Short mmCIF file of C-alpha atoms and ligand atoms in Angstrom, two decimals:
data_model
loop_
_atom_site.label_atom_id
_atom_site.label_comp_id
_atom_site.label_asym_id
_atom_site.label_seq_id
_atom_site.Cartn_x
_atom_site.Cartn_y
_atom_site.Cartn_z
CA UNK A 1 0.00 0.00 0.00
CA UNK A 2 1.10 3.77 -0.93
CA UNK A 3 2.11 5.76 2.32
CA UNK A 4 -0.16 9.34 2.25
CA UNK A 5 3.57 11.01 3.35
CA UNK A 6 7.23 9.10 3.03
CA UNK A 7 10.52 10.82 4.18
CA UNK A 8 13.24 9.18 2.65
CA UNK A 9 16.56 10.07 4.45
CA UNK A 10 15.28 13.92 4.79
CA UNK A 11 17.96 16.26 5.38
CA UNK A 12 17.34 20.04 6.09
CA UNK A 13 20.55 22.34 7.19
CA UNK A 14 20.62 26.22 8.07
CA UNK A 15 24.11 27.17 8.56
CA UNK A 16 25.73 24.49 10.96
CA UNK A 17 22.16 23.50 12.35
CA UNK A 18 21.34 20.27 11.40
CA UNK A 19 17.45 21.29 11.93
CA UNK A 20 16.68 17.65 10.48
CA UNK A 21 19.17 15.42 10.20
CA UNK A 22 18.48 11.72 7.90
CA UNK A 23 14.56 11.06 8.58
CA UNK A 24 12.67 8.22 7.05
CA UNK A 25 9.01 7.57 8.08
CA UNK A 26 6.62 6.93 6.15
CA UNK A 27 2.97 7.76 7.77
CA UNK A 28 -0.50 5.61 6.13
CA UNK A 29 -3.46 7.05 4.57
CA UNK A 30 -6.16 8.08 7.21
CA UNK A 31 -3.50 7.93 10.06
CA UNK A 32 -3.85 10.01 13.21
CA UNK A 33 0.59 11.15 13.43
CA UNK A 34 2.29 12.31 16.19
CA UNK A 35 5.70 14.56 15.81
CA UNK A 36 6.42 14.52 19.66
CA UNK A 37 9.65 16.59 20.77
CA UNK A 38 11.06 19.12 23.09
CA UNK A 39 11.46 22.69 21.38
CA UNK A 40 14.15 23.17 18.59
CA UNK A 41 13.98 19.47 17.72
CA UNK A 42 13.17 19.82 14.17
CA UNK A 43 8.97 19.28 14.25
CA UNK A 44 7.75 22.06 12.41
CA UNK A 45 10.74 22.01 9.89
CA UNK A 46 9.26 18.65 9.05
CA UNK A 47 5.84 19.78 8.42
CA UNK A 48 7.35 22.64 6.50
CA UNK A 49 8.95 19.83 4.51
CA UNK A 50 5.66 18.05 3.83
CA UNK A 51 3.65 21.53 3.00
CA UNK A 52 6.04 22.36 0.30
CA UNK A 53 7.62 25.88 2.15
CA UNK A 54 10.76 24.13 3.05
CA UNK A 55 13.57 21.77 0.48
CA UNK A 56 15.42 19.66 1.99
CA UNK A 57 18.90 19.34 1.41
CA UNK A 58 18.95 15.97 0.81
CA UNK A 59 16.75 13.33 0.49
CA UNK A 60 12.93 12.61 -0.73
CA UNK A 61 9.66 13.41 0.09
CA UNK A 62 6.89 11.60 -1.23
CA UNK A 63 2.85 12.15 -1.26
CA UNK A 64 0.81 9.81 -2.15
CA UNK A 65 3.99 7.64 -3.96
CA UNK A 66 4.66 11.05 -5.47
CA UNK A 67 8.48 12.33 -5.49
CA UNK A 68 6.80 16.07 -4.65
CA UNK A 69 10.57 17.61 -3.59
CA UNK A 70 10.68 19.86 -6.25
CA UNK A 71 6.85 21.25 -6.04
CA UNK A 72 5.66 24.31 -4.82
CA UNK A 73 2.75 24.27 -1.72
CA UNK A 74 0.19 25.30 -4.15
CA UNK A 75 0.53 21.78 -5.91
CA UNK A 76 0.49 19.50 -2.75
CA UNK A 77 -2.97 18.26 -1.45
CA UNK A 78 -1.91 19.80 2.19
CA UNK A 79 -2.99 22.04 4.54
CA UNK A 80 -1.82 23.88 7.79
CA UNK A 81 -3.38 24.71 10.93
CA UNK A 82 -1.46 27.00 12.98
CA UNK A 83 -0.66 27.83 16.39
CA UNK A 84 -1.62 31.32 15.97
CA UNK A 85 -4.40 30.95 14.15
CA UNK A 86 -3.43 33.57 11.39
CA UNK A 87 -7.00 34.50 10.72
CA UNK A 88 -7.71 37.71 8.55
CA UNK A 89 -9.09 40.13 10.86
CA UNK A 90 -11.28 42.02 8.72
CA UNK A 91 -12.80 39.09 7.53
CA UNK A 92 -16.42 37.78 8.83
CA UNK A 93 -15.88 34.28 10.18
CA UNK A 94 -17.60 32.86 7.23
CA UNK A 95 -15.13 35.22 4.79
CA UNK A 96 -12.17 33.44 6.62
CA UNK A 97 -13.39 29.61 5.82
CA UNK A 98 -14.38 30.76 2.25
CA UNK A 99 -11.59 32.59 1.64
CA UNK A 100 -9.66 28.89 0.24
CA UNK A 101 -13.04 28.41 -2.59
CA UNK A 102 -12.55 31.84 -3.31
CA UNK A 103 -9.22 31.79 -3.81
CA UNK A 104 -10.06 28.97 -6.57
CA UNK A 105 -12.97 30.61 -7.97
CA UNK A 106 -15.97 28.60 -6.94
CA UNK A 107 -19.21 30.40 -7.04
CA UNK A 108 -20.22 32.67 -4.36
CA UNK A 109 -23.52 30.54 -3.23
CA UNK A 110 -21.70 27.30 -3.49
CA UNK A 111 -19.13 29.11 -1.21
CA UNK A 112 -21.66 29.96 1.12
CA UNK A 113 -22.92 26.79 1.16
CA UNK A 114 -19.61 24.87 1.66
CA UNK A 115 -18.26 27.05 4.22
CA UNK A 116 -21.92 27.08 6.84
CA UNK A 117 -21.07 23.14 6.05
CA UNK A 118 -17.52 23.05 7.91
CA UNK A 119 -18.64 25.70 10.50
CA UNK A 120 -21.73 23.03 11.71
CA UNK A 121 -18.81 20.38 11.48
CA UNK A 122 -17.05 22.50 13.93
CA UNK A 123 -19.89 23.69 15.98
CA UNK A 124 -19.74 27.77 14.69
CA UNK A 125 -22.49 27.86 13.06
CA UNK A 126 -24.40 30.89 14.82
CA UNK A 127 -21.02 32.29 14.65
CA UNK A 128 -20.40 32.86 11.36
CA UNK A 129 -20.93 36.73 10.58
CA UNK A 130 -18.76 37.50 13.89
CA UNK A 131 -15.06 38.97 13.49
CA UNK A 132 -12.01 36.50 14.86
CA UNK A 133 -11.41 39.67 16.98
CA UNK A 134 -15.41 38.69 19.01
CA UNK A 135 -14.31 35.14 19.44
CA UNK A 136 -12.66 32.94 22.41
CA UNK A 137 -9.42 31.34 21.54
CA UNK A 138 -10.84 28.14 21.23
CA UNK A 139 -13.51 29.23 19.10
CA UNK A 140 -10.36 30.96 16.53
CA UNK A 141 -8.85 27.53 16.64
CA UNK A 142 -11.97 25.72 15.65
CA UNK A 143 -12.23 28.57 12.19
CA UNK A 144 -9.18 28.11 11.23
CA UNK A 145 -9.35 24.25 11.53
CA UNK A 146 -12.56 24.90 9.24
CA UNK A 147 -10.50 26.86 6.75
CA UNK A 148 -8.04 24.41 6.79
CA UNK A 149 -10.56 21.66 6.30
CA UNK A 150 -12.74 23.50 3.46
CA UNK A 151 -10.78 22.38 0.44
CA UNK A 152 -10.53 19.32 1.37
CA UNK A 153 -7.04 18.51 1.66
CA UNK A 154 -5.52 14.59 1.97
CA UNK A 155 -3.66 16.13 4.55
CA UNK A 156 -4.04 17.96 7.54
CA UNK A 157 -1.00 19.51 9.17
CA UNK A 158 -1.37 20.78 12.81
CA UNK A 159 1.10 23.12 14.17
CA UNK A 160 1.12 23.18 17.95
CA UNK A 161 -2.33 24.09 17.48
CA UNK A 162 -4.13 24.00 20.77
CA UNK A 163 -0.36 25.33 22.91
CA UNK A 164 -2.32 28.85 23.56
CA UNK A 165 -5.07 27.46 25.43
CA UNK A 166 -5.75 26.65 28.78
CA UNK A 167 -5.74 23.26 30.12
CA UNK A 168 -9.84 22.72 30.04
CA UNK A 169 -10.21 23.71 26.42
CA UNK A 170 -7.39 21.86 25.46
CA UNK A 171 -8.38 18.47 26.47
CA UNK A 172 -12.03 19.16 25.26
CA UNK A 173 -10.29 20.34 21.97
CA UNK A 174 -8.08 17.26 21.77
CA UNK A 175 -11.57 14.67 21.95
CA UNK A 176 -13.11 17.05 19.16
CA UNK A 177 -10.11 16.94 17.08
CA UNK A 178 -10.04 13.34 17.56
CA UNK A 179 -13.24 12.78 16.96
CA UNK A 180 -13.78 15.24 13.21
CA UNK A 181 -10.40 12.85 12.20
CA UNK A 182 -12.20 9.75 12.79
CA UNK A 183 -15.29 11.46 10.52
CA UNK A 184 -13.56 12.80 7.85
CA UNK A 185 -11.19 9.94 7.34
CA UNK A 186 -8.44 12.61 6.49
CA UNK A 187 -4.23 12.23 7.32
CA UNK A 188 -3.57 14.05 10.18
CA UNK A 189 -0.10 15.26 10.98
CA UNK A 190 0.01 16.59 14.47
CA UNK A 191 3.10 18.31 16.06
CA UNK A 192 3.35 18.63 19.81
CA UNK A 193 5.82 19.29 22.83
CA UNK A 194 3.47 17.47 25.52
CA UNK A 195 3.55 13.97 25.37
CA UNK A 196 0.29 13.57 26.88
CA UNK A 197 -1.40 14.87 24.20
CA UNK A 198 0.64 12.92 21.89
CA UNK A 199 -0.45 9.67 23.97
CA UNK A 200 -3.58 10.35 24.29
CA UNK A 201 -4.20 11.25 20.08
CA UNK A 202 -2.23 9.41 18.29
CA UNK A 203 -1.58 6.19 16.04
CA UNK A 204 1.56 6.54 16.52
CA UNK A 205 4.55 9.00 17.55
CA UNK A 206 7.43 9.87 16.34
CA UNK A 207 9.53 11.08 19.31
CA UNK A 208 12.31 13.65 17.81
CA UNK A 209 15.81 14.92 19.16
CA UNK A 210 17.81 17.20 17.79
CA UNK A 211 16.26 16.43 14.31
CA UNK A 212 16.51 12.90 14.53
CA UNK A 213 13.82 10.35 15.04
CA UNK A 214 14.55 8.23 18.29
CA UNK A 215 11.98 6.30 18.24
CA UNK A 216 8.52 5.73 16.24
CA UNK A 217 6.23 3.98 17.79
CA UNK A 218 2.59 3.32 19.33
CA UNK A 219 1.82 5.03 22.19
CA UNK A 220 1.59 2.10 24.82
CA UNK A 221 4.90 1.10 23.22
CA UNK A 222 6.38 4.24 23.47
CA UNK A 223 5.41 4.18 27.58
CA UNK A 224 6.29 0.42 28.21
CA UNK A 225 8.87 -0.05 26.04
CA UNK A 226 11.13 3.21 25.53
CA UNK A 227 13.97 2.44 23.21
CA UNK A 228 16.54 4.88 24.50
CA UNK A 229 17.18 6.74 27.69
CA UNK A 230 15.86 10.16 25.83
CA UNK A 231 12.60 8.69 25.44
CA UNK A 232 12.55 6.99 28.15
CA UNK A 233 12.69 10.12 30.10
CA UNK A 234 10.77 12.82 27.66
CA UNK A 235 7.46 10.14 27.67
CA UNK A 236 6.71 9.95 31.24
CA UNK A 237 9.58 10.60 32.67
CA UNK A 238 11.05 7.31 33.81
CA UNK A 239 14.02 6.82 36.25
CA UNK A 240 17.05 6.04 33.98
CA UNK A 241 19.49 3.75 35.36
CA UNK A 242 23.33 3.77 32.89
CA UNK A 243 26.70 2.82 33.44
CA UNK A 244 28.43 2.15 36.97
CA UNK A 245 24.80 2.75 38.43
CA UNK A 246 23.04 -0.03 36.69
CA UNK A 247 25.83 -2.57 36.89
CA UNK A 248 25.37 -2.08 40.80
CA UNK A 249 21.29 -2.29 40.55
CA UNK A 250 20.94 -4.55 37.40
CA UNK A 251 24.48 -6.58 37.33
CA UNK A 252 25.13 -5.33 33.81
CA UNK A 253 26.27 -1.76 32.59
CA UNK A 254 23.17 -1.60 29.58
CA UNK A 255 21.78 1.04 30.57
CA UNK A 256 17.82 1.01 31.89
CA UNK A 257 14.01 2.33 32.60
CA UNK A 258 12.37 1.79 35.27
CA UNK A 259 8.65 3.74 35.87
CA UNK A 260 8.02 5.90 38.95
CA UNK A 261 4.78 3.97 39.68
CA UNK A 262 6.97 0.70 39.41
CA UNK A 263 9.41 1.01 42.27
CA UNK A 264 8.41 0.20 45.67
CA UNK A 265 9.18 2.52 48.63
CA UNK A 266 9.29 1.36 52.30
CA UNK A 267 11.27 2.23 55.29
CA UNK A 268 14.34 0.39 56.49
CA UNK A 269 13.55 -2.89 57.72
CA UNK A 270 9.80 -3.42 56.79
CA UNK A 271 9.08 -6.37 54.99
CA UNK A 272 10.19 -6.95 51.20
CA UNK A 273 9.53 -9.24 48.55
CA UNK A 274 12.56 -11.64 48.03
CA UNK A 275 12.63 -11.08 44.53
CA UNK A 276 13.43 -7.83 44.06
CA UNK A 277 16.27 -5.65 42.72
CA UNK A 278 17.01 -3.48 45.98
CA UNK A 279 18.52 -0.13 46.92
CA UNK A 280 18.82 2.39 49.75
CA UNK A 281 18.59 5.93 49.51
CA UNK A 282 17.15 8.90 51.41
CA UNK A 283 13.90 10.83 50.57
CA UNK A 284 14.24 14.70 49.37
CA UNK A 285 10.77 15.21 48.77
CA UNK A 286 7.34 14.16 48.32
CA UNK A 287 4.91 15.89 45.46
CA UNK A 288 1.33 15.58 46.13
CA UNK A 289 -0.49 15.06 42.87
CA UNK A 290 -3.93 13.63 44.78
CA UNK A 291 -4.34 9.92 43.91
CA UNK A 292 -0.68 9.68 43.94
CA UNK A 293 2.62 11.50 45.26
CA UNK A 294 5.65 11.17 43.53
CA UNK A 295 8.66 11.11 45.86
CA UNK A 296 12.39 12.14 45.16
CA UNK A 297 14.59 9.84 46.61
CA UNK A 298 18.39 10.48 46.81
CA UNK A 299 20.50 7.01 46.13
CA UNK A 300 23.13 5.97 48.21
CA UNK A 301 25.19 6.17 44.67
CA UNK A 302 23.92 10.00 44.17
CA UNK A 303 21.58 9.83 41.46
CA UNK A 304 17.76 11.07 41.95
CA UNK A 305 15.12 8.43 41.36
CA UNK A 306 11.55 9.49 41.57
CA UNK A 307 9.11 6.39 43.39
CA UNK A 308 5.29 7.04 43.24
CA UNK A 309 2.97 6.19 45.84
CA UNK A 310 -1.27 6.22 46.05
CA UNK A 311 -2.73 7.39 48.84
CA UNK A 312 -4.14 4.54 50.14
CA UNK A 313 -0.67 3.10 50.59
CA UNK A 314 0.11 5.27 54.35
CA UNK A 315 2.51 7.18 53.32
CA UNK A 316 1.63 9.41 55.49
CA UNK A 317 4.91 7.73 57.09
CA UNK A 318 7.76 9.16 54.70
CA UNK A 319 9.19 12.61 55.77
CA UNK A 320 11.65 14.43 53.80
CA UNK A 321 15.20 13.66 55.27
CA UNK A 322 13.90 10.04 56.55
CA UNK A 323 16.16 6.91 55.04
CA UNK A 324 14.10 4.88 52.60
CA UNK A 325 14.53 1.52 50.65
CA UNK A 326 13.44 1.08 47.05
CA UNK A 327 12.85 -2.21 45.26
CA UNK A 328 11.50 -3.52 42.24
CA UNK A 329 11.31 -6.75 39.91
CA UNK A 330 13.92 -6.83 37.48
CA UNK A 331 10.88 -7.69 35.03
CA UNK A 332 9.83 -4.07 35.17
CA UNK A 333 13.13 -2.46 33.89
CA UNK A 334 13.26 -1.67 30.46
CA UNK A 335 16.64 -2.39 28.50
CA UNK A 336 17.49 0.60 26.56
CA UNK A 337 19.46 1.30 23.81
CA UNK A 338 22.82 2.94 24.67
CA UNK A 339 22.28 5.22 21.42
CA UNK A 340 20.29 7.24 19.89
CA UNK A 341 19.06 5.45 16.63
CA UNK A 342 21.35 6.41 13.57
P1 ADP B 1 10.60 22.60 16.65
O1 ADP B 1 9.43 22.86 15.79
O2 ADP B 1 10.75 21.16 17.04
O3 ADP B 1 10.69 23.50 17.84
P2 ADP B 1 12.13 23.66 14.41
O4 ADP B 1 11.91 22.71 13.29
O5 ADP B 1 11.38 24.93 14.39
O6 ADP B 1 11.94 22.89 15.80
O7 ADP B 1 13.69 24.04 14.47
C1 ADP B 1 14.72 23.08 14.47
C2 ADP B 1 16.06 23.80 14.51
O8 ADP B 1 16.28 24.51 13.31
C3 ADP B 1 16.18 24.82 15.63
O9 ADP B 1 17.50 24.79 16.12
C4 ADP B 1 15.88 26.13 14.94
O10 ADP B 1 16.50 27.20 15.59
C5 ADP B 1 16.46 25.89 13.56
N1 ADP B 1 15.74 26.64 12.51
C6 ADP B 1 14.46 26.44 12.14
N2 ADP B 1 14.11 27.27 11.12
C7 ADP B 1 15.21 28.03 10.87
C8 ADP B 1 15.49 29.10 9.93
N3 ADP B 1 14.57 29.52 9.05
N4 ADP B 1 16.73 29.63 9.97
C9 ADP B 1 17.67 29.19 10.84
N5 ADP B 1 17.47 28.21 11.73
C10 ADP B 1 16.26 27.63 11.76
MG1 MG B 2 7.82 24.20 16.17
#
């Protein structure tokens, strides 16, 4: 089957930053896609890739099976949703979602018509004679998703695009956008720094770093089975055990995850299981976070490990300063990969 987008060893350089640096993916039709990565990591150079307003240096990109590295935007069945919206402000709403049947000359009822279509799908309907200037935030994001959407594209590209709203709108944004990608049946490329909304969308991620691909992969996968200590720690943020440290813990020096919520935490001399991989340490802190805490506990070796604990587990018993002993089954530590993918 033809991919909807393939990178074939991608390459974009400015100056001596290697912004993307050899990525291959290739992402399937009707796909819900996940670029997940901390700032400067190369995310939206990518999409720029795909859109046509970036060439890459080296390398392919195809749409469809289509080498499209030589073609201009206007001939690539993609569109972009920013973070900023970028509405035209002295536009109506319904100008703004028009504006893409306009710009190819469809007829000014059957532009009417089309565009009160994708504001319903988006829930603006009453909306539509307001300025972007009388609407909430999330209500902006929702036209310009519609004037993204109006032409139809094969494509969607999403930019960051719910980063300037608050929490609440956000996750009720994230089920909507979820749900209009299931209806419309339409590629969507979504490019985020939080990983829970990458989790909690996506097919799959890509997790980048430093405009490389480290790992691509589902979301459970990416959680139980990071492939290298970056990921390991940028998806959940898992204890990461390497060198001298996890030859002393795990009798070999391959370095290893092991989950917060997976380490047991106890006091000196209360009862353990047997088979356990154990270590002493002394607690820093504890985080309340309601159904859970998440306390920082010193090693005896130095490093920080984080252990969590619900609150039904009395730890009303661990002060800050107090020693502690942490265990877990070596079945819960994930091997990692010493490096990053090449
Ligand atoms: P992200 O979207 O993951 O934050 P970007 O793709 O925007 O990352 O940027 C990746 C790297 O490339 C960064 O170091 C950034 O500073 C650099 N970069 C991006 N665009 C340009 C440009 N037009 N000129 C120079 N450097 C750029
Ligand atoms: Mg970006």
């Amino acid at each position: 089957m033809t991919s909807a987008i393939e990178f074939k060893d991608v390459s974009r350089v400015y100056g001596d930053v290697r912004a993307v640096n050899g990525v291959s993916l290739r992402i399937a039709t009707g796909e819900f896609f996940a670029m997940l990565g901390p700032s400067g990591s190369g995310k939206t150079t990518c999409l720029r890739l795909i859109a046509g307003f970036e060439a890459p240096d080296s390398g392919a990109v195809l749409l469809d099976g289509q080498d499209v590295t030589s073609r201009p935007p206007y001939e690539r069945d993609v569109n972009t949703v920013f973070q900023d919206y970028a509405l035209f402000p002295h536009m109506s709403v319904l100008e703004n979602v028009a504006y893409g049947l306009r710009v190819r000359k469809v007829a000014g009822a059957e532009q009417t018509r089309r565009a009160m279509e994708m504001l319903e799908l988006v829930k603006l309907g009453a909306l539509a004679q307001r300025r972007p200037s009388q609407l909430s935030g999330g209500q902006r994001q929702r036209v310009s998703l519609a004037r993204a959407l109006i032409n139809k594209p094969r494509v969607l590209l999403l930019d960051e695009p719910l980063g300037a709203l608050d929490l609440k709108l956000r996750e009720e944004m994230q089920i909507e956008l979820k749900n209009l990608q299931r209806q419309l049946g339409i590629t969507f490329i979504f490019v985020t720094h939080d990983q829970g909304e990458a989790l909690s969308m996506a097919d799959r991620v890509a997790v980048f770093n430093q405009g490389r691909i480290e790992q691509l992969d589902t979301p459970r996968m990416l959680y139980t089975r990071p492939a290298t200590s970056f990921v390991a720690r940028f998806v959940g943020s898992a204890n990461v055990a390497e060198g001298e440290l996890a030859r002393r813990l795990m009798g070999s020096a391959e370095p290893f995850a092991i989950r917060a919520e997976n380490i047991r935490i106890a006091l000196p001399g209360e009862s353990q299981d047997d088979n356990v991989i154990r270590c002493n340490g002394k607690l820093l802190d504890v985080q309340y976070h309601g159904a859970m805490s998440r306390c920082q506990v010193q090693l005896d070796t130095g490093e920080i490990f984080a252990a969590a604990v619900s609150e039904h587990s009395g730890n009303g018993r661990f002060a800050p300063g107090c020693a502690v002993v942490l265990s877990w089954t070596a079945s819960d530590a994930v091997q990692l990969r010493s490096e990053p993918a090449a």
